[in-house]
Coordinates of C-alpha atoms in Angstrom, one line a residue:
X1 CA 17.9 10.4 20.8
X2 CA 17.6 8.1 18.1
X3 CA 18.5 9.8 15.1
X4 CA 17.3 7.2 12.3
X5 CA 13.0 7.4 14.4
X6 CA 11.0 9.7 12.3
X7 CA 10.5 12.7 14.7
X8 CA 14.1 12.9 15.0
X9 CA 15.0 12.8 11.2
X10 CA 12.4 15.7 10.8
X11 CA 14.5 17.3 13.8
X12 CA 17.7 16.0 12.5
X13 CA 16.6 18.2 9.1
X14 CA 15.3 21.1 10.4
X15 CA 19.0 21.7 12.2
X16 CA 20.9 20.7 9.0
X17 CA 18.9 21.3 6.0
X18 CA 16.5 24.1 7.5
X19 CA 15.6 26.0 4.3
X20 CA 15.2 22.4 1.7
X21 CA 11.7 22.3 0.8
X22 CA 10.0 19.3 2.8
X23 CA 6.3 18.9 1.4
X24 CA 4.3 20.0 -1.2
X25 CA 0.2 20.2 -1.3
X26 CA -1.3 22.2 -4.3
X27 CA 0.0 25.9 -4.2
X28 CA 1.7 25.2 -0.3
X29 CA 4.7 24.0 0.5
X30 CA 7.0 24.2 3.8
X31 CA 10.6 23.8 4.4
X32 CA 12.4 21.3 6.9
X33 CA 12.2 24.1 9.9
X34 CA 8.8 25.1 8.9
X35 CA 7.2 21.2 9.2
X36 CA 9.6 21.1 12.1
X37 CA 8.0 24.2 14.0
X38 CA 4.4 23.3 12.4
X39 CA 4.8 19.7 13.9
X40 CA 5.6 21.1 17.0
X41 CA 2.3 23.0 17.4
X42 CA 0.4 20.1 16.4
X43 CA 2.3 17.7 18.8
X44 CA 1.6 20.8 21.9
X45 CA -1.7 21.1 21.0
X46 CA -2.8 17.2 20.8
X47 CA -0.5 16.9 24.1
X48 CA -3.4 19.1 25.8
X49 CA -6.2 17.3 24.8
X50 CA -4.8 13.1 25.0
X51 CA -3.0 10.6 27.3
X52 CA 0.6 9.3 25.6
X53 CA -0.4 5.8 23.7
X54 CA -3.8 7.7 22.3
X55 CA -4.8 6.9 19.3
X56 CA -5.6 9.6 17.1
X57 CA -8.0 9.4 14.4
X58 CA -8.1 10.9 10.9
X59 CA -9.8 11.1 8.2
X60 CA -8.1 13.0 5.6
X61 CA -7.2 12.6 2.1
X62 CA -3.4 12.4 1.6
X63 CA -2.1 16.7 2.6
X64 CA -0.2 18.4 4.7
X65 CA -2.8 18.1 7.5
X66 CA -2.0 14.4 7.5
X67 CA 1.6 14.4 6.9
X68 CA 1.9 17.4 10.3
X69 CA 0.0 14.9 12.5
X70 CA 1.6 11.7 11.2
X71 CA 5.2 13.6 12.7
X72 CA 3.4 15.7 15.5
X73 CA 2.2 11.7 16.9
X74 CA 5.5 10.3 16.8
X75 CA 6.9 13.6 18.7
X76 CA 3.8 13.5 21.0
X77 CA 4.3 10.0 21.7
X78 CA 0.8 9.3 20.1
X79 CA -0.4 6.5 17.6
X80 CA -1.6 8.3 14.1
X81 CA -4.4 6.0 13.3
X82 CA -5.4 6.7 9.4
X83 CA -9.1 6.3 9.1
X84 CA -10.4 4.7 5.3
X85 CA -13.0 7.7 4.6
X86 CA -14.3 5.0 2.1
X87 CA -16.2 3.6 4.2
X88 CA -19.5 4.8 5.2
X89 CA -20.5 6.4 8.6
X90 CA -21.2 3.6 10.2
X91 CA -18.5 1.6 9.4
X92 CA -16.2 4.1 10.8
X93 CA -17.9 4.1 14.2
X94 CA -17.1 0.8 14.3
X95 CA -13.3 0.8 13.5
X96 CA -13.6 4.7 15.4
X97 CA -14.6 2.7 18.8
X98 CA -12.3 -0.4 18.2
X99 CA -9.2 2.4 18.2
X100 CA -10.6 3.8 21.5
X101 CA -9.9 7.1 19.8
X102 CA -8.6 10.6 21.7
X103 CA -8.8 12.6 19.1
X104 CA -10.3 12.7 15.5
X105 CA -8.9 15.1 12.9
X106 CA -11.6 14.9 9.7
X107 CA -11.9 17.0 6.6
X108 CA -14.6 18.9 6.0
X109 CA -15.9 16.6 3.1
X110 CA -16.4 13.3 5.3
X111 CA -18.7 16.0 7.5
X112 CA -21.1 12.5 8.1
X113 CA -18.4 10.3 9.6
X114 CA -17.4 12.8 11.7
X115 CA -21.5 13.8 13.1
X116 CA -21.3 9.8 13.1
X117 CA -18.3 9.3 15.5
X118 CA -19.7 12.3 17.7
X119 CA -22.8 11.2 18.3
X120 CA -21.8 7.3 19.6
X121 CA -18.5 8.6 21.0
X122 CA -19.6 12.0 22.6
X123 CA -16.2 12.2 24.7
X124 CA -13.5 12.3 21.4
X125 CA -12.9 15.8 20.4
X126 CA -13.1 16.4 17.0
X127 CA -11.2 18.6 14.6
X128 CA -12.6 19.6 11.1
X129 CA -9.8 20.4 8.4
X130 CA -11.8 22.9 6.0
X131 CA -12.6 26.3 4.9
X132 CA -15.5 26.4 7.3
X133 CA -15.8 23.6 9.8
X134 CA -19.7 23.3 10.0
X135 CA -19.7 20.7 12.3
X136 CA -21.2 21.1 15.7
X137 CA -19.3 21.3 19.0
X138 CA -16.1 20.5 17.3
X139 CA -12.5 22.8 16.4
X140 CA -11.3 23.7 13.3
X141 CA -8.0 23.1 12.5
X142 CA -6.9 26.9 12.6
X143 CA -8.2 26.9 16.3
X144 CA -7.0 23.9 16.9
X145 CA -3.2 25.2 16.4
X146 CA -3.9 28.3 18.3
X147 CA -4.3 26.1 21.3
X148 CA -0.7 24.6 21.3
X149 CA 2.5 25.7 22.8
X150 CA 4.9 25.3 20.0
X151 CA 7.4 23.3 22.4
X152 CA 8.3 19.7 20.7
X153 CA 7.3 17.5 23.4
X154 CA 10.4 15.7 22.6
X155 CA 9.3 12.0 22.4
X156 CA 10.0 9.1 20.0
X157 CA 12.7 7.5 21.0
X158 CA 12.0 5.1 22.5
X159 CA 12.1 1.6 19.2
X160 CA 9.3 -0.4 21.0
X161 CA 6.6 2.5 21.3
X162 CA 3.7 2.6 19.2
X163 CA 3.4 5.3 16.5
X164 CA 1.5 3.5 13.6
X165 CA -2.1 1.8 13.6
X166 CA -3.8 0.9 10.3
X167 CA -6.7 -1.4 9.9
X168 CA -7.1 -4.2 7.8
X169 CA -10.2 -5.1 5.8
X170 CA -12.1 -2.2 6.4
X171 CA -15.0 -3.4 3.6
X172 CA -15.4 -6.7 4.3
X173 CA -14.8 -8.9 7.1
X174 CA -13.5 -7.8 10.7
X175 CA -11.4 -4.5 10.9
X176 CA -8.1 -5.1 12.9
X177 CA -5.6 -2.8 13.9
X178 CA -2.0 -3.4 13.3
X179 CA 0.1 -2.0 15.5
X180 CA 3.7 -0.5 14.3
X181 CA 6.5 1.0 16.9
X182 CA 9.2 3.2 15.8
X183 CA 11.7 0.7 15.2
X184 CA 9.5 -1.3 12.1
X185 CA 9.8 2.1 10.2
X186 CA 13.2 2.6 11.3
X187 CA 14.8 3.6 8.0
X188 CA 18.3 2.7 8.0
X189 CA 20.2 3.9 5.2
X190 CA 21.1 0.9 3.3
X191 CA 17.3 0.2 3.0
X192 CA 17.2 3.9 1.3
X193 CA 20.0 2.9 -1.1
X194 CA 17.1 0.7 -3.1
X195 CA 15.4 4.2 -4.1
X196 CA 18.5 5.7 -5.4
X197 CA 17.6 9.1 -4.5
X198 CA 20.0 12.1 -6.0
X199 CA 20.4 15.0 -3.9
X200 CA 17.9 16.9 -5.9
X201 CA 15.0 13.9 -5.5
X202 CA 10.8 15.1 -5.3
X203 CA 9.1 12.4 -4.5
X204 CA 4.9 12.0 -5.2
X205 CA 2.9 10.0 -2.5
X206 CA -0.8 9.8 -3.9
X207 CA -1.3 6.9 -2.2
X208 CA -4.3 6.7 0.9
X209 CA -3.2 7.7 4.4
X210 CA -4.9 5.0 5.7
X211 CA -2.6 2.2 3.6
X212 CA 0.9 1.2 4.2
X213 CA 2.0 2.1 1.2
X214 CA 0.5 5.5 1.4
X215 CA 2.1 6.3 5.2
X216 CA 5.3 4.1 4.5
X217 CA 6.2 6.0 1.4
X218 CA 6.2 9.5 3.2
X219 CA 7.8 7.7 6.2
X220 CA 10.5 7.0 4.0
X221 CA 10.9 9.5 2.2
X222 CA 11.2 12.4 4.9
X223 CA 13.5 10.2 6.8
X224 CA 15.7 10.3 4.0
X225 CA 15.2 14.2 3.8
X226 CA 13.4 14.3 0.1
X227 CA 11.2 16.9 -0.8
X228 CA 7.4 15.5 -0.8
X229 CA 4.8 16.1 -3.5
X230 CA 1.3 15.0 -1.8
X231 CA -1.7 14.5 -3.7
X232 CA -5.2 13.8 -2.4
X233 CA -6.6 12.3 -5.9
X234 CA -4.7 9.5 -7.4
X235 CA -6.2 9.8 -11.0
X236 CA -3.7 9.5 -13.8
X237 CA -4.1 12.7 -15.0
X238 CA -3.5 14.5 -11.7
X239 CA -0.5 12.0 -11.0
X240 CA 1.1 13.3 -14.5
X241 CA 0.4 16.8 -13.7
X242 CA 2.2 16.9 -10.6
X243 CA 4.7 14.8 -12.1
X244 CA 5.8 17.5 -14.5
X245 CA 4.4 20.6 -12.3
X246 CA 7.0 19.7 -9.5
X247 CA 9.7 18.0 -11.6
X248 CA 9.0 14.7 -9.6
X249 CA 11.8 12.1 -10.1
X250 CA 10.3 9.3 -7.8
X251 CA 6.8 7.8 -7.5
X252 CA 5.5 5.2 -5.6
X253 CA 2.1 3.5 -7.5
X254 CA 0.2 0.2 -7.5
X255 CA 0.5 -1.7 -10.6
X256 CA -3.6 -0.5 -11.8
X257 CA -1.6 3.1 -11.5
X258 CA 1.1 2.5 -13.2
X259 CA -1.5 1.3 -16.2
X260 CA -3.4 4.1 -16.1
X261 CA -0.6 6.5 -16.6
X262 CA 1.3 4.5 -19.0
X263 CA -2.5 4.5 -21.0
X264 CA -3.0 8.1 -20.5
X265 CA 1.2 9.1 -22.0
X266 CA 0.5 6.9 -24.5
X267 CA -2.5 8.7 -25.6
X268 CA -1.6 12.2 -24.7
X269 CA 1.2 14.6 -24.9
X270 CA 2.4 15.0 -21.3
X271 CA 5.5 15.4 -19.9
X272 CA 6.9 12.6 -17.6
X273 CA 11.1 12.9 -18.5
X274 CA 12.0 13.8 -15.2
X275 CA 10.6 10.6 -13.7
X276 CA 14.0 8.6 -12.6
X277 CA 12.4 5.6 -10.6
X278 CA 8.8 4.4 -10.1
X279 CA 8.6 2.2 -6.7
X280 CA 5.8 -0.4 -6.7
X281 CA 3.9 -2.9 -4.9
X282 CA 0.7 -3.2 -3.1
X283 CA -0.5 -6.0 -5.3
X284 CA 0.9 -8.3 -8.1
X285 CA 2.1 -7.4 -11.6
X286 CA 1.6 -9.0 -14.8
X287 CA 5.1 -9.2 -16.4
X288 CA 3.4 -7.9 -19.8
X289 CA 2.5 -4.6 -18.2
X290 CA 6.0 -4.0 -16.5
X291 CA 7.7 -4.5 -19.3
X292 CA 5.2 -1.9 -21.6
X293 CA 5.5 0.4 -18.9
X294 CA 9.5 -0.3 -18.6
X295 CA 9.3 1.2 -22.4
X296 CA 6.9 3.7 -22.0
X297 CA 8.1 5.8 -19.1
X298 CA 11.8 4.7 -20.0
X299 CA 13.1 5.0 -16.3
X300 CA 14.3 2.9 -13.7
X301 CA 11.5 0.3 -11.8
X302 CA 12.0 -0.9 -8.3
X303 CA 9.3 -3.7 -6.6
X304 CA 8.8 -3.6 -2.9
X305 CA 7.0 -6.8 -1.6
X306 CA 5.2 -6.9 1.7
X307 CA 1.7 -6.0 3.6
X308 CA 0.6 -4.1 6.4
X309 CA 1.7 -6.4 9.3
X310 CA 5.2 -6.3 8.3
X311 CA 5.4 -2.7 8.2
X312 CA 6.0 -2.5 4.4
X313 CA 8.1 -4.3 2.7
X314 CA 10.0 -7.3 3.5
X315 CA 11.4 -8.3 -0.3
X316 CA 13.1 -6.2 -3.2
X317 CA 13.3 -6.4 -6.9
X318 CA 16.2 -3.8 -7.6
X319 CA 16.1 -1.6 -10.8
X320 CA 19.3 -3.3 -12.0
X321 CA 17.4 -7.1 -12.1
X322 CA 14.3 -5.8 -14.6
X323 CA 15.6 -7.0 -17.6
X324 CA 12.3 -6.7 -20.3
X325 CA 13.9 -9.4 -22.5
X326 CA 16.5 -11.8 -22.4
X327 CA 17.1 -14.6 -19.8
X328 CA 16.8 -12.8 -17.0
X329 CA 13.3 -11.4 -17.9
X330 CA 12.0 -14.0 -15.8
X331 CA 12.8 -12.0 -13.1
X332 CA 9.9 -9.7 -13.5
X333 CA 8.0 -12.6 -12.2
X334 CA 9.8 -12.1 -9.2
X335 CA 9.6 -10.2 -5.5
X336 CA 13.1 -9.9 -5.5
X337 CA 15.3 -11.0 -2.4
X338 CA 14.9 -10.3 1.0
X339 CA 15.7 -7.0 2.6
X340 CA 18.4 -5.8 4.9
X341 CA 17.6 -7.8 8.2
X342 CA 15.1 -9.9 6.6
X343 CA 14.3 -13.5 6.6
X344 CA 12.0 -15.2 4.5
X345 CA 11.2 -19.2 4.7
X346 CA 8.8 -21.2 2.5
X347 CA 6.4 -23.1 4.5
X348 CA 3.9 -26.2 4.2
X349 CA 0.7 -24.9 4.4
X350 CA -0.2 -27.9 6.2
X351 CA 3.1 -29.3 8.5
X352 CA 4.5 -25.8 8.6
X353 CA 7.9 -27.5 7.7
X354 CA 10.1 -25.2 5.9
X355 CA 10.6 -26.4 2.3
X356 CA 13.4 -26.5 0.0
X357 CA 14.0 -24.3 -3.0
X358 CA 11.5 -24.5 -5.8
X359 CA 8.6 -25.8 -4.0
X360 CA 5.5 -23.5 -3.4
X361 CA 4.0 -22.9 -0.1
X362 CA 3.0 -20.2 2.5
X363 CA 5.6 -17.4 2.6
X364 CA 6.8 -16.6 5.8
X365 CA 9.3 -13.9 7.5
X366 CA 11.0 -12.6 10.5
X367 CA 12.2 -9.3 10.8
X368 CA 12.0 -5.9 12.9
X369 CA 9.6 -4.9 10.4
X370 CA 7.1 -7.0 11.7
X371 CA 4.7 -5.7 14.1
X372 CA 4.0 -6.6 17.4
X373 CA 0.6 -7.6 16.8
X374 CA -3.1 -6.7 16.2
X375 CA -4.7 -3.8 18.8
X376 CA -6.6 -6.0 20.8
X377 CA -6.8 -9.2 19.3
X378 CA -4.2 -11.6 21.2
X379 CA -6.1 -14.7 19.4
X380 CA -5.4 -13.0 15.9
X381 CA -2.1 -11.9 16.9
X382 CA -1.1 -15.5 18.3
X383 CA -2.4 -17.0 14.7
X384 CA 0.0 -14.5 13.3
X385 CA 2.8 -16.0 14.0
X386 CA 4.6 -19.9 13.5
X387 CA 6.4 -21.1 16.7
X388 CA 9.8 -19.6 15.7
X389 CA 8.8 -16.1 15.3
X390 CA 7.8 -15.8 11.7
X391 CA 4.9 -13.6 10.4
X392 CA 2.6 -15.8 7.8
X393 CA 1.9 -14.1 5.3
X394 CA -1.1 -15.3 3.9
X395 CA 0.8 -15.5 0.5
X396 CA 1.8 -18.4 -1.8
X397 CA 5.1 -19.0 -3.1
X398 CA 8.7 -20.2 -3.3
X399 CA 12.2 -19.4 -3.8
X400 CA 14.4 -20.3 -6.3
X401 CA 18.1 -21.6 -6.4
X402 CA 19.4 -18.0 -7.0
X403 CA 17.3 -16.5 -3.5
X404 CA 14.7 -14.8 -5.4
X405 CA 11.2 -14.7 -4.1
X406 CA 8.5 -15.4 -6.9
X407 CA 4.8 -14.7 -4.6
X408 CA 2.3 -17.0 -6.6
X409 CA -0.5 -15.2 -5.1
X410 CA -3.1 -14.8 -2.3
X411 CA -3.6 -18.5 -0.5
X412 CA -7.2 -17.4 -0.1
X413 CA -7.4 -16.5 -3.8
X414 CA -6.1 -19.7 -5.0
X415 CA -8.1 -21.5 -6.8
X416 CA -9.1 -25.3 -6.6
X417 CA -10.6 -26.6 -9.7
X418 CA -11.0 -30.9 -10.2
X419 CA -8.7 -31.4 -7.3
X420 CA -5.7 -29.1 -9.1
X421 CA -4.4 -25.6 -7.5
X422 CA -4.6 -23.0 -9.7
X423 CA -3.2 -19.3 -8.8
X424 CA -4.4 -16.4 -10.5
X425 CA -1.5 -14.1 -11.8
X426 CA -0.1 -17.6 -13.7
X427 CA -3.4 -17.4 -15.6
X428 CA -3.8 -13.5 -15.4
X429 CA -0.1 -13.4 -17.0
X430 CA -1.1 -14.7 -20.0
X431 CA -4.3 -13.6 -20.4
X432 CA -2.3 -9.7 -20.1
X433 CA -0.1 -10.7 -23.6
X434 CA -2.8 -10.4 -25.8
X435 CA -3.0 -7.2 -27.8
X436 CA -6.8 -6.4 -26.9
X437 CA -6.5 -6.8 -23.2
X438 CA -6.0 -3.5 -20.9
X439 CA -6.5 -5.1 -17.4
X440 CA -7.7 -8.6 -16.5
X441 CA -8.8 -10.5 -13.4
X442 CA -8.8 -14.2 -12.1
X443 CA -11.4 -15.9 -9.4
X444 CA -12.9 -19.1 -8.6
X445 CA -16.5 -19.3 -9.2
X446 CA -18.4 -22.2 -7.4
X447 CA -18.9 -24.7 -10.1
X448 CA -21.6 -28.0 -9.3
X449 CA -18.5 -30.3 -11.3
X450 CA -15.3 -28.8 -11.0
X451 CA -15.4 -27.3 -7.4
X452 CA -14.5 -24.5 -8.8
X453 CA -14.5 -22.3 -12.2
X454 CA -11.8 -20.8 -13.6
X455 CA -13.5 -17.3 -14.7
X456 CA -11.2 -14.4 -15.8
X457 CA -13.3 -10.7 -15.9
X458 CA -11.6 -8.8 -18.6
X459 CA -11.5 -4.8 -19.2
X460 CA -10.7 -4.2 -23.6
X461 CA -8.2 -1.3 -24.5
X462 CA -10.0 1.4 -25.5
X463 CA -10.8 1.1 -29.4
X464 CA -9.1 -2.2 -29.7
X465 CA -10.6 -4.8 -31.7
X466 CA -13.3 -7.3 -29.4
X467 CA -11.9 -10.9 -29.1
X468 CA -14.2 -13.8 -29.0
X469 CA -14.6 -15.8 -25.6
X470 CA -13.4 -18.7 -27.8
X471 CA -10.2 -16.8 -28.9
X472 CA -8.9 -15.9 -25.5
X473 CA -9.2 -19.4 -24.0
X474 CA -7.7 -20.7 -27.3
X475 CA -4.8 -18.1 -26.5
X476 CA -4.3 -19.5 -23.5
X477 CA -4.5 -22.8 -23.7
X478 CA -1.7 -22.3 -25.8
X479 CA 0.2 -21.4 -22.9
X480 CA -1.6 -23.0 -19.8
X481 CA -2.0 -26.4 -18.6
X482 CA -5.5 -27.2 -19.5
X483 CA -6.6 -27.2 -16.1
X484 CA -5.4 -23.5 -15.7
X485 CA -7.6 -22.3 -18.7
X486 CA -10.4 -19.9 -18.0
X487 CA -14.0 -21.6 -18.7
X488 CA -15.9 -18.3 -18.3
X489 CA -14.9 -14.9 -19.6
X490 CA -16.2 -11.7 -19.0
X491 CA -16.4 -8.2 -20.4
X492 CA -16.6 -5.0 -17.9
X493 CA -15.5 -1.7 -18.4
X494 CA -13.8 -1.3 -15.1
X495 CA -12.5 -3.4 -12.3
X496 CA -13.5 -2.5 -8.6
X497 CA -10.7 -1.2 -6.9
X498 CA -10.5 0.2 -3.4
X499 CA -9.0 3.4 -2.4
X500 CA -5.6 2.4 -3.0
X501 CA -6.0 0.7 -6.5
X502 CA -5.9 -2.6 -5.2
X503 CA -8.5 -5.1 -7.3
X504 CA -11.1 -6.2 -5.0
X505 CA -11.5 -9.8 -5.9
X506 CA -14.3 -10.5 -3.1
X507 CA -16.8 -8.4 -5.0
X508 CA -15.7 -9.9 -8.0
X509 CA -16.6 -13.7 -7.2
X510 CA -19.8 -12.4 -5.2
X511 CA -20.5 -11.0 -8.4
X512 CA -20.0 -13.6 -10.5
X513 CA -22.2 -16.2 -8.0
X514 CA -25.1 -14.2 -7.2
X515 CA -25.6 -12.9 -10.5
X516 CA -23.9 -15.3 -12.8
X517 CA -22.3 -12.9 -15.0
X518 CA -20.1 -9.4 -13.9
X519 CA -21.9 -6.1 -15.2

């Protein structure tokens, strides 16, 4: 048995460590042999009702529900396929009968999706997590469990079966499963070391199910044995209440998170001292905000760079290269250096030649993070990858003389205004320095002249004093090639996020050319 697969850590723990506290959901909370045994009932009663290789569906919000089936899969040799309960019923029909599902687990409140998925797949039992189920000709989750064994049906071991499917897009565009096997979240421990975790470690997930981040960080941190605080609602107030309910020493958040807490300590007396390390990634950080929130929280930062195709992450920024100020500050710029069994290459975006230090291009990388491909899309999967086995990225940027990766951004989201490239966070950087900005966006609007516009959609801290349009292009033009400057700014009082936190830029530049102006 492969001791370092998820099911066999959780076994591994139960044997070793049977009375350590495993996860934590409101007032519940279960020890390593108590998810072990619970995981087992789950995995028995799932192996009655599905084939091995089944996809199983939910649509939870992060909890213990999630977390037992995300464990009871692996052991079941089944493929936990996290559902985005953002998306409307019909939506999730689609993505429901692209998975082929055997089984969908759904809490109570996404009742719709569920009567949605029932009706145009009749065949897929369903299984409502909930006080009272109240959904026809399906199980609730109590019943469910009475209907398995208890016996661990002993699989995950083998490195090249499937275990993880999340989709891509989801809101826009063509859903597509990625496929992960056992070995891409094979959590070896010098990949653990980057966390730092103390023998006493409580780590918070309040990240989505259904996104990497969100199933990678609880991947990781039950592998490594670390008691888990899960949280369905990732608001900064309920983030900061766990945080100093639970004694949490480790969070994982997305950088729109980490300003939201940093806001809400700032403005309130809560209690965050026992916070030793915030993890974060998901999307790119403005080096003003990291360095704030460097002060603010006054604990140690670690950036994990990656997406969902390579499993997580493929690059590191360690806590001992943020420097806020001196000469290495320039390294909160950067992704950090490649992980343990990691290669990363800088690319032409049109030759695919590999380029030298320095020079910007697609980001590349080989590893066996990277999965094996898209669930039924061999033309997607093919386009995936270069000749020599590397996984594009989709992602600008280049690698200095030291090996640190600096990600310029999104190649889609670069901008091409009078024949120059401009990318977003350069201009998004600076725009972040000035003392009236809380959160700022970049996009290219369709311009008749330049191509392109650059247009920057601003959000004010609360109470701050209003800068003119003309101030915050003359601030930057200070700073930025004139090119780079925005020639539109505008004022909103939020930015739209998905689930996750991640800015949605697409309904920011529809925005901005249907209606001219973002409201």
């Amino acid at each position: 048995m492969n001791e370092l697969h998820l099911p066999s850590r959780i076994r591994h723990w139960a044997r070793t460590r049977p009375a350590d506290l495993a996860v934590t959901c409101g007032d519940r909370t279960l020890s390593f042999l108590e998810l072990d045994a619970e995981t087992n009932l789950v995995a028995s009663a799932l192996a009655d009702m599905a084939v091995q290789g089944a996809r199983i569906g939910v649509v939870l919000r992060m909890g213990i529900e999630g977390a037992e089936t995300f464990v009871a899969c692996a052991k079941a040799g089944m493929v936990f396929t996290p559902l985005n309960w953002r998306l409307n019923p019909h939506e999730l029909v689609k993505v429901a009968q692209d998975a082929e599902l055997g089984v969908l687990i759904v809490g109570e409140e996404f009742a719709p999706a569920a009567e949605a998925v029932a009706a145009a797949m009749p065949q897929v039992p369903v299984i409502v997590v909930g006080v009272t189920g109240g959904i026809d000709n399906s199980r609730t989750w109590p019943e469910f469990l009475k209907s398995g064994s208890g016996v661990d049906p002993g699989l995950g071991d083998d490195p090249d079966a499937a275990v993880l499917q999340l989709y891509t897009s989801g809101t826009t565009g063509r859903p597509k499963g990625v496929v992960a096997v056992h070995r891409n979240l094979y959590n070896v421990p010098e990949g653990l070391d980057v966390y730092e975790f103390g023998p006493n470690a409580v780590a918070l997930d309040a990240l989505p199910l259904f996104h990497i981040a969100g199933a990678g960080w609880m991947s990781t941190c039950l592998s490594a044995g670390v008691h888990l605080v899960l949280l369905g609602d990732l608001t900064a107030g309920r983030v900061a209440e766990a945080i100093a309910t639970h004694s949490v020493t480790h969070v994982f958040l997305v950088p729109s998170a980490i300003q939201t807490l940093v806001d809400l300590s700032s403005g309130e007396d809560v209690d965050l001292s026992t916070l030793q390390l915030v993890a974060y990634g998901s999307s790119p950080i403005t080096p003003a905000l990291l360095a704030h929130a460097m002060d603010v929280l006054q604990c140690k930062f670690v950036q994990r760079y990656g997406l969902t195709e390579t499993t997580g992450s493929v690059s590191v920024l360690r806590a001992d290269d943020h420097h806020p100020t001196g000469p290495k500050s320039r390294l909160l710029c950067s992704a950090g250096k490649p992980m343990i069994g990691v290669e990363i290459s800088i690319r032409d975006v049109t030759t695919g030649a590999e380029l030298p230090p320095n020079e910007s291009g697609e980001i590349v990388a080989r590893s066996r993070n990277n999965t094996c491909g898209y669930w039924r899309r061999e033309r997607e999967t093919a386009e995936l990858f270069t000749a020599d086995g590397f996984l594009r990225t989709g992602d600008a940027g280049h690698i200095d003389d030291e090996g640190y990766l600096f990600v310029t951004d999104r190649l889609k989201d670069m901008i091409i205004t009078g024949g120059e490239n401009v990318y977003p966070i350069e201009v998004e950087s600076v725009l972040a320095e000035h003392p009236s900005v809380a959160e700022v966006a970049v996009v290219g609007v369709p311009d008749r002249r330049w191509g392109e516009s650059v247009t920057a959609v601003i959000r004010l801290v609360d109470g701050a004093d209003v800068p003119s349009v003309a101030e915050l292009i003359d601030f930057s033009t200070a700073r930025l090639a004139s090119y780079k400057k925005p020639r539109e700014i505008h004022f909103v009082e939020s930015l739209p996020r998905n689930a996750s936190g991640k800015l949605v830029k697409a309904s920011l530049r529809t925005m901005l050319s249907v209606n001219g102006e973002a409201s």
